[in-house]
GROMACS .gro file of C-alpha atoms in nm:
model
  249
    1UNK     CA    1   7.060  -5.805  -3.382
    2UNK     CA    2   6.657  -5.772  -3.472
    3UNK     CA    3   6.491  -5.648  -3.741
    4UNK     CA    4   6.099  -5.567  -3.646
    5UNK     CA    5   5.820  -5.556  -3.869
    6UNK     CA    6   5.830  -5.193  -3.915
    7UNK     CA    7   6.243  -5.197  -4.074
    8UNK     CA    8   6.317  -5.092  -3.707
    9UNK     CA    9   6.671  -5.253  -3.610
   10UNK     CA   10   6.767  -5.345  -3.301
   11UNK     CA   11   7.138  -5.406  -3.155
   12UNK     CA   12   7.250  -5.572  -2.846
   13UNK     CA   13   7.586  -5.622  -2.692
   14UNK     CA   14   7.849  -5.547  -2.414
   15UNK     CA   15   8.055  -5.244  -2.357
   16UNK     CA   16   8.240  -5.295  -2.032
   17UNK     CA   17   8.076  -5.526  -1.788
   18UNK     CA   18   7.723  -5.366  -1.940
   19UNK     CA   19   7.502  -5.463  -2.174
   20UNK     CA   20   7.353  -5.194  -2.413
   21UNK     CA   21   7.083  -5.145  -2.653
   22UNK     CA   22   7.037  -4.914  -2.992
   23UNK     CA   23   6.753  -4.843  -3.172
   24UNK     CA   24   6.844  -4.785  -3.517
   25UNK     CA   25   6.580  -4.684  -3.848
   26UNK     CA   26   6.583  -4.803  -4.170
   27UNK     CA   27   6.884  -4.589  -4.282
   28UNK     CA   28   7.090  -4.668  -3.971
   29UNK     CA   29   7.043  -4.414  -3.790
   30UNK     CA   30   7.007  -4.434  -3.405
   31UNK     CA   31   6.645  -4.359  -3.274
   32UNK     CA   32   6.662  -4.091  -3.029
   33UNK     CA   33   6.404  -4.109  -2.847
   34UNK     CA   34   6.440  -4.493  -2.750
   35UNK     CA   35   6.577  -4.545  -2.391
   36UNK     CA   36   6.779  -4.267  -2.198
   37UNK     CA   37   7.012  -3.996  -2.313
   38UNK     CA   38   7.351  -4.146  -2.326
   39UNK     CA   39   7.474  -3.729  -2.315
   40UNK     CA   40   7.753  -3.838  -2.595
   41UNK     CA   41   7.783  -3.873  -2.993
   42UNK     CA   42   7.799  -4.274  -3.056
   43UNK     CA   43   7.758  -4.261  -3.481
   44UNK     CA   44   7.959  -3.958  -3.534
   45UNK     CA   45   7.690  -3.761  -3.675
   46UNK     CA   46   7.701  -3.470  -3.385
   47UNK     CA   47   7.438  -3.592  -3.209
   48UNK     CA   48   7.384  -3.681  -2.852
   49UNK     CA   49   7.289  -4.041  -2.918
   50UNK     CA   50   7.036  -4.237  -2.682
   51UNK     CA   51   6.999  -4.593  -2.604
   52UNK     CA   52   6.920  -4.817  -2.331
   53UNK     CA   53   7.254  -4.898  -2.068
   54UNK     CA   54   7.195  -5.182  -1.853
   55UNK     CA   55   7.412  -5.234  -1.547
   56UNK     CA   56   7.411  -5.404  -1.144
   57UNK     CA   57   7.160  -5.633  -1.266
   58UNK     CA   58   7.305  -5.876  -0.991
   59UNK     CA   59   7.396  -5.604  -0.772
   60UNK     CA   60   7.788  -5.555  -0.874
   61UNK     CA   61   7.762  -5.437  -1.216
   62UNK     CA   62   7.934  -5.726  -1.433
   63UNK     CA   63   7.654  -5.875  -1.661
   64UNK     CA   64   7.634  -6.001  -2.043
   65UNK     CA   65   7.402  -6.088  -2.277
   66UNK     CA   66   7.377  -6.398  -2.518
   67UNK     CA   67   7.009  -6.356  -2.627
   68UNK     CA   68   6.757  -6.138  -2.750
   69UNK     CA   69   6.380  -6.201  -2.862
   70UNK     CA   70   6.060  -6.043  -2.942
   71UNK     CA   71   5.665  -6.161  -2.797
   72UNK     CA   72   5.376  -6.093  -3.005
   73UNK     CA   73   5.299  -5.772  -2.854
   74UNK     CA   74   5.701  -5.585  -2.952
   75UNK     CA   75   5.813  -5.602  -2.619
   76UNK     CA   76   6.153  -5.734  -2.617
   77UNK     CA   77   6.356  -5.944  -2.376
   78UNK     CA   78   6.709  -5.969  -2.366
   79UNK     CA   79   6.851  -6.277  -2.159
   80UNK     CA   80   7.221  -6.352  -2.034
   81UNK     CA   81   7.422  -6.383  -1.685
   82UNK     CA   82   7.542  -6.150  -1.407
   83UNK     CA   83   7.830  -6.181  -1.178
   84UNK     CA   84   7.920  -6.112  -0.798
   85UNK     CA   85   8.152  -6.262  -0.557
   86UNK     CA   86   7.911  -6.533  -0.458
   87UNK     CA   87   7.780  -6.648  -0.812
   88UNK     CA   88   7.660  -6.625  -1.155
   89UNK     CA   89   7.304  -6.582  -1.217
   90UNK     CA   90   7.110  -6.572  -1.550
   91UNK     CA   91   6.891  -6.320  -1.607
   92UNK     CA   92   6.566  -6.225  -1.860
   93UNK     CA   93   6.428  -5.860  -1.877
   94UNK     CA   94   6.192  -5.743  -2.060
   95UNK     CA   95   6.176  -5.394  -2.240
   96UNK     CA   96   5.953  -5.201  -2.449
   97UNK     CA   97   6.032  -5.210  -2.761
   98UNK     CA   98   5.884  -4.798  -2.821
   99UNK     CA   99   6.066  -4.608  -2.547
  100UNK     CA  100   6.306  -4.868  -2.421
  101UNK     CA  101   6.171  -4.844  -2.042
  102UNK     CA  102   6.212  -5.151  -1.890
  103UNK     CA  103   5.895  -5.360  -1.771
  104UNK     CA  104   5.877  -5.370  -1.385
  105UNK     CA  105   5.611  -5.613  -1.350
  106UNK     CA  106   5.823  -5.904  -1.521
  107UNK     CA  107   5.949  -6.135  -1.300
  108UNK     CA  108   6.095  -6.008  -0.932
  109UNK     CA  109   6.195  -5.658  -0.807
  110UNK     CA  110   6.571  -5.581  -0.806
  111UNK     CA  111   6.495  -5.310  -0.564
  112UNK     CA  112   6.748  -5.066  -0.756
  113UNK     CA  113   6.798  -4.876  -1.068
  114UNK     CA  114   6.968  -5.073  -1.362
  115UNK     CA  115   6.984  -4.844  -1.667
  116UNK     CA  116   6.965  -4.518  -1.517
  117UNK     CA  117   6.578  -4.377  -1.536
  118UNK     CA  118   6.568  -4.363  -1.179
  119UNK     CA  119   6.318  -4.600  -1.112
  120UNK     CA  120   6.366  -4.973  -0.934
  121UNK     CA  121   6.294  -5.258  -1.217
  122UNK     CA  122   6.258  -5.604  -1.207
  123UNK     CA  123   6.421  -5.918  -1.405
  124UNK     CA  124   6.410  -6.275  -1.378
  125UNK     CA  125   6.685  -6.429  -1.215
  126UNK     CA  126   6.749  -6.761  -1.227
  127UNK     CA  127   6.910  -6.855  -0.897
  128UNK     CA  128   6.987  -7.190  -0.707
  129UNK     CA  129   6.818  -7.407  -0.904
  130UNK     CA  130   7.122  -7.748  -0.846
  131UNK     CA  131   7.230  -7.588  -0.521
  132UNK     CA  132   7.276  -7.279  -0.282
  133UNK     CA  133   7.488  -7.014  -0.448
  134UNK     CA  134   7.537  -7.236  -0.783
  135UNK     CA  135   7.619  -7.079  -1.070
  136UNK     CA  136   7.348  -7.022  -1.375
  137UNK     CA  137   7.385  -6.875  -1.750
  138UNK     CA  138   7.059  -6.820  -1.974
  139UNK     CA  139   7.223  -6.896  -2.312
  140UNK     CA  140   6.922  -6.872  -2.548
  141UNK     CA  141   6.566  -6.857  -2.526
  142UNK     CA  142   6.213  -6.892  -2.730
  143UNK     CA  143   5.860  -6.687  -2.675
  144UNK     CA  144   5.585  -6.877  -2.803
  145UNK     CA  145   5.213  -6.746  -2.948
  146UNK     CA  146   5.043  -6.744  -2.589
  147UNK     CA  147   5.392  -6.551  -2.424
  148UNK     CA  148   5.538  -6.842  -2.238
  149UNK     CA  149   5.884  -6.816  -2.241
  150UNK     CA  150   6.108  -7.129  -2.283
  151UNK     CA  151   6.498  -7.077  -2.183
  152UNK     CA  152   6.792  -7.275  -2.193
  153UNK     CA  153   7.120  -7.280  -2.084
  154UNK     CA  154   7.356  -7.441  -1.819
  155UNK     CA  155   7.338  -7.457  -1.415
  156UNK     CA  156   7.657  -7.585  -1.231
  157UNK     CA  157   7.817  -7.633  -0.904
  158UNK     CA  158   8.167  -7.720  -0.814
  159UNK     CA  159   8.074  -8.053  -0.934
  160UNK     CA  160   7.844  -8.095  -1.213
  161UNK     CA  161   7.687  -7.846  -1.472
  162UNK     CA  162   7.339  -7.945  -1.611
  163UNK     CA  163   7.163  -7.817  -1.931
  164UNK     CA  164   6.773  -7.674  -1.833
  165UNK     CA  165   6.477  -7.621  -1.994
  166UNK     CA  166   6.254  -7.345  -1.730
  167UNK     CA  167   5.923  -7.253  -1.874
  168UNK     CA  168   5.767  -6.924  -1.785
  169UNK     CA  169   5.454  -6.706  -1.826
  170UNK     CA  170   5.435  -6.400  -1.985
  171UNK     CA  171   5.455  -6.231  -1.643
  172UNK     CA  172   5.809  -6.372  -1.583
  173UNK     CA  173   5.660  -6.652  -1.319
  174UNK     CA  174   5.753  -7.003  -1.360
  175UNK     CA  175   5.491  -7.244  -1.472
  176UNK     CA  176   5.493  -7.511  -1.208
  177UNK     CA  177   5.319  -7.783  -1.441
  178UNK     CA  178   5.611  -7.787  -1.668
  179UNK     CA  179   5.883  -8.099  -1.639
  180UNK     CA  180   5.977  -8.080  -1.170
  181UNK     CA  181   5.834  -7.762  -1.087
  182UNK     CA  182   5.871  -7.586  -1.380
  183UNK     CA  183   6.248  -7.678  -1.517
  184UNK     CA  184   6.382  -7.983  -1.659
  185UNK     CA  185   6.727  -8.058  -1.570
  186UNK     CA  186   6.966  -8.266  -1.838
  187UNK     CA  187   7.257  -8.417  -1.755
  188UNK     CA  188   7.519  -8.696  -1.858
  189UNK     CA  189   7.388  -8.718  -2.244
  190UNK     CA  190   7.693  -8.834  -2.356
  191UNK     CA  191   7.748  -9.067  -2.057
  192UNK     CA  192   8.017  -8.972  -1.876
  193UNK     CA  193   8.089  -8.655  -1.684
  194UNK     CA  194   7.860  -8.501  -1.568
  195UNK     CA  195   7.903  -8.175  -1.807
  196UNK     CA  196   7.649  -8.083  -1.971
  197UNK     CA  197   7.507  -7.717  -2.149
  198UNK     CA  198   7.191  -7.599  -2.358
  199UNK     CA  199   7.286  -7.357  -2.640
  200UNK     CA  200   7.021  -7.316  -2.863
  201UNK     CA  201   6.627  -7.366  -2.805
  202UNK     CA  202   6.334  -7.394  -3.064
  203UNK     CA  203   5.971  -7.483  -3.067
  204UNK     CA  204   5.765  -7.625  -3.372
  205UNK     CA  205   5.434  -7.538  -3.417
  206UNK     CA  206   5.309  -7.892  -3.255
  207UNK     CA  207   5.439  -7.743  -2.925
  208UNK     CA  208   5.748  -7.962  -2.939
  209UNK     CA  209   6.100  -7.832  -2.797
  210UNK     CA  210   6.423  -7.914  -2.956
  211UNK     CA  211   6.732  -7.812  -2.766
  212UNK     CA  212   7.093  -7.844  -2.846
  213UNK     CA  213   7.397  -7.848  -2.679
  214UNK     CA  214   7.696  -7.997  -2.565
  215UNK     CA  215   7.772  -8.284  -2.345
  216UNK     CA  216   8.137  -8.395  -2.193
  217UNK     CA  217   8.218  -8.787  -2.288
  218UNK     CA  218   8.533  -8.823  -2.049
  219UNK     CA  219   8.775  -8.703  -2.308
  220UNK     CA  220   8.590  -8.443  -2.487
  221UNK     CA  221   8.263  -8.282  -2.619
  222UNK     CA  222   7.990  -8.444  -2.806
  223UNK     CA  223   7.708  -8.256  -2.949
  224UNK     CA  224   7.367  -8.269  -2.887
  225UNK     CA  225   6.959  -8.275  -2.985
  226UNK     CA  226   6.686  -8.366  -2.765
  227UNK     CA  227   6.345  -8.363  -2.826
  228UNK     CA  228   6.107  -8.261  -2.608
  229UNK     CA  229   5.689  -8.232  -2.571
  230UNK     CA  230   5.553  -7.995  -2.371
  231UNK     CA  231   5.188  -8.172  -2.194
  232UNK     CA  232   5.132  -7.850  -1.980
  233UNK     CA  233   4.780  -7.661  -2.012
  234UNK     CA  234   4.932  -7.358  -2.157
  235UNK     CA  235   5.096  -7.585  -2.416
  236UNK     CA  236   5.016  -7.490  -2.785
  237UNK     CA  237   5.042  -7.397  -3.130
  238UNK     CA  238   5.461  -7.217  -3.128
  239UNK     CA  239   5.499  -7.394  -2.772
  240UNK     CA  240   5.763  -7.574  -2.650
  241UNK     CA  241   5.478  -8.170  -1.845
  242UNK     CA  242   5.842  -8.104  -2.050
  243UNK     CA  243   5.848  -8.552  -2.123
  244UNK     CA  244   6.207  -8.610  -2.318
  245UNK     CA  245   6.139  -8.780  -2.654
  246UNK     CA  246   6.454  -8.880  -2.774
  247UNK     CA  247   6.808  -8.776  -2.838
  248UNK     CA  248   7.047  -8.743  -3.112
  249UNK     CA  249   7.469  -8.702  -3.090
   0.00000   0.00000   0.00000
């Protein structure tokens, strides 16, 4: 849930293998004119409710959501993971925050419809970053003031799942000056196993990341800070090179 500067609330979850969207005003009422008809009363007030329905973002229509965020600008970007028969992938779209149409020049085209309108979009998908046809799950994510976008969350294989840190631009493209091309890649924090997942990301207004997470010890789970600077040319004021600093359990 988000509350904008205007009292404008916003609500995100799952119904099905979907995720949705609502729009609601100050009183709690649903905004209808904020994504697509959903032809159907939601709020029981008689009224065919609209909303934004997001669905085949990986092409067979089981996604979730963990995340949502707002850039300077309103737009909004809700992040999570989609499944097929091959993998999981984590996904960020972004959406504007007055109609609820989805932004189709952020990140790649999906080459189909997902919520409906008709038109092909385009997410970010974050997809074989350990190995071919490993598994990843955005779990949270950060905007900063210049629109980089810092996310977080866990890539795994059969044998070993990593926490990341992937910095983008405000475009959706990875910014390859950041940590190895872009992503940083943490693993074994707690020394033994090999299991390790970001949760929760945040940058300071020195441009320095903090993530935390959880990290497998051999018998069970440890929790998590590390502290990270960001030495990249788009690095700023509310931003998050990606250089560890240190580490806390």
């Amino acid at each position: 849930i988000y509350v904008d500067s205007n009292g404008y609330i916003y609500v995100a979850g799952e119904t099905g293998f979907n995720v949705f969207l609502l729009k609601l005003d100050q009183n709690g009422n649903i905004v209808n004119n904020f994504g697509n008809p959903l032809n159907k009363d939601i709020d029981g007030d008689s009224n065919n409710d609209y909303g934004i329905l997001i669905g085949n973002i990986g092409g067979e229509n089981i996604d979730y959501i963990y995340s949502m965020n707002f850039d300077n600008n309103g737009n909004i970007y809700i992040s999570g993971y989609t499944e097929s028969q091959i993998q999981a992938l984590g996904y960020i779209i972004k959406i504007n925050s007055t109609d609820g149409s989805l932004i189709n020049n952020f990140g790649q085209a999906l080459n189909r419809d997902i919520n409906g309108d008709g038109n092909n979009d385009s997410a970010v998908l974050i997809n074989d970053l350990i190995s071919v046809n490993g598994n990843s799950v955005v779990k949270d994510f950060k905007i900063d003031s210049q629109g980089n976008i810092y996310i977080t969350g866990e890539l795994s294989n059969q044998t070993t799942k990593k926490a990341f840190i992937i910095k983008l631009d405000s475009n959706g493209n990875i910014v390859s000056d950041f940590g190895n091309l872009g992503k940083l890649l943490i693993s074994n924090v707690a020394g033994l196993g090999q299991q390790d997942t970001g949760n929760s990301i945040y940058i300071d207004s020195q441009g320095n990341i903090y993530l935390t997470g959880d990290s497998y010890n051999g018998n069970n789970y440890d929790v998590f800070t590390v502290k990270i600077t960001d030495t990249t040319s788009s690095g700023g004021s509310g931003d998050g090179g990606g250089i560890p600093m240190n580490k806390h359990k």
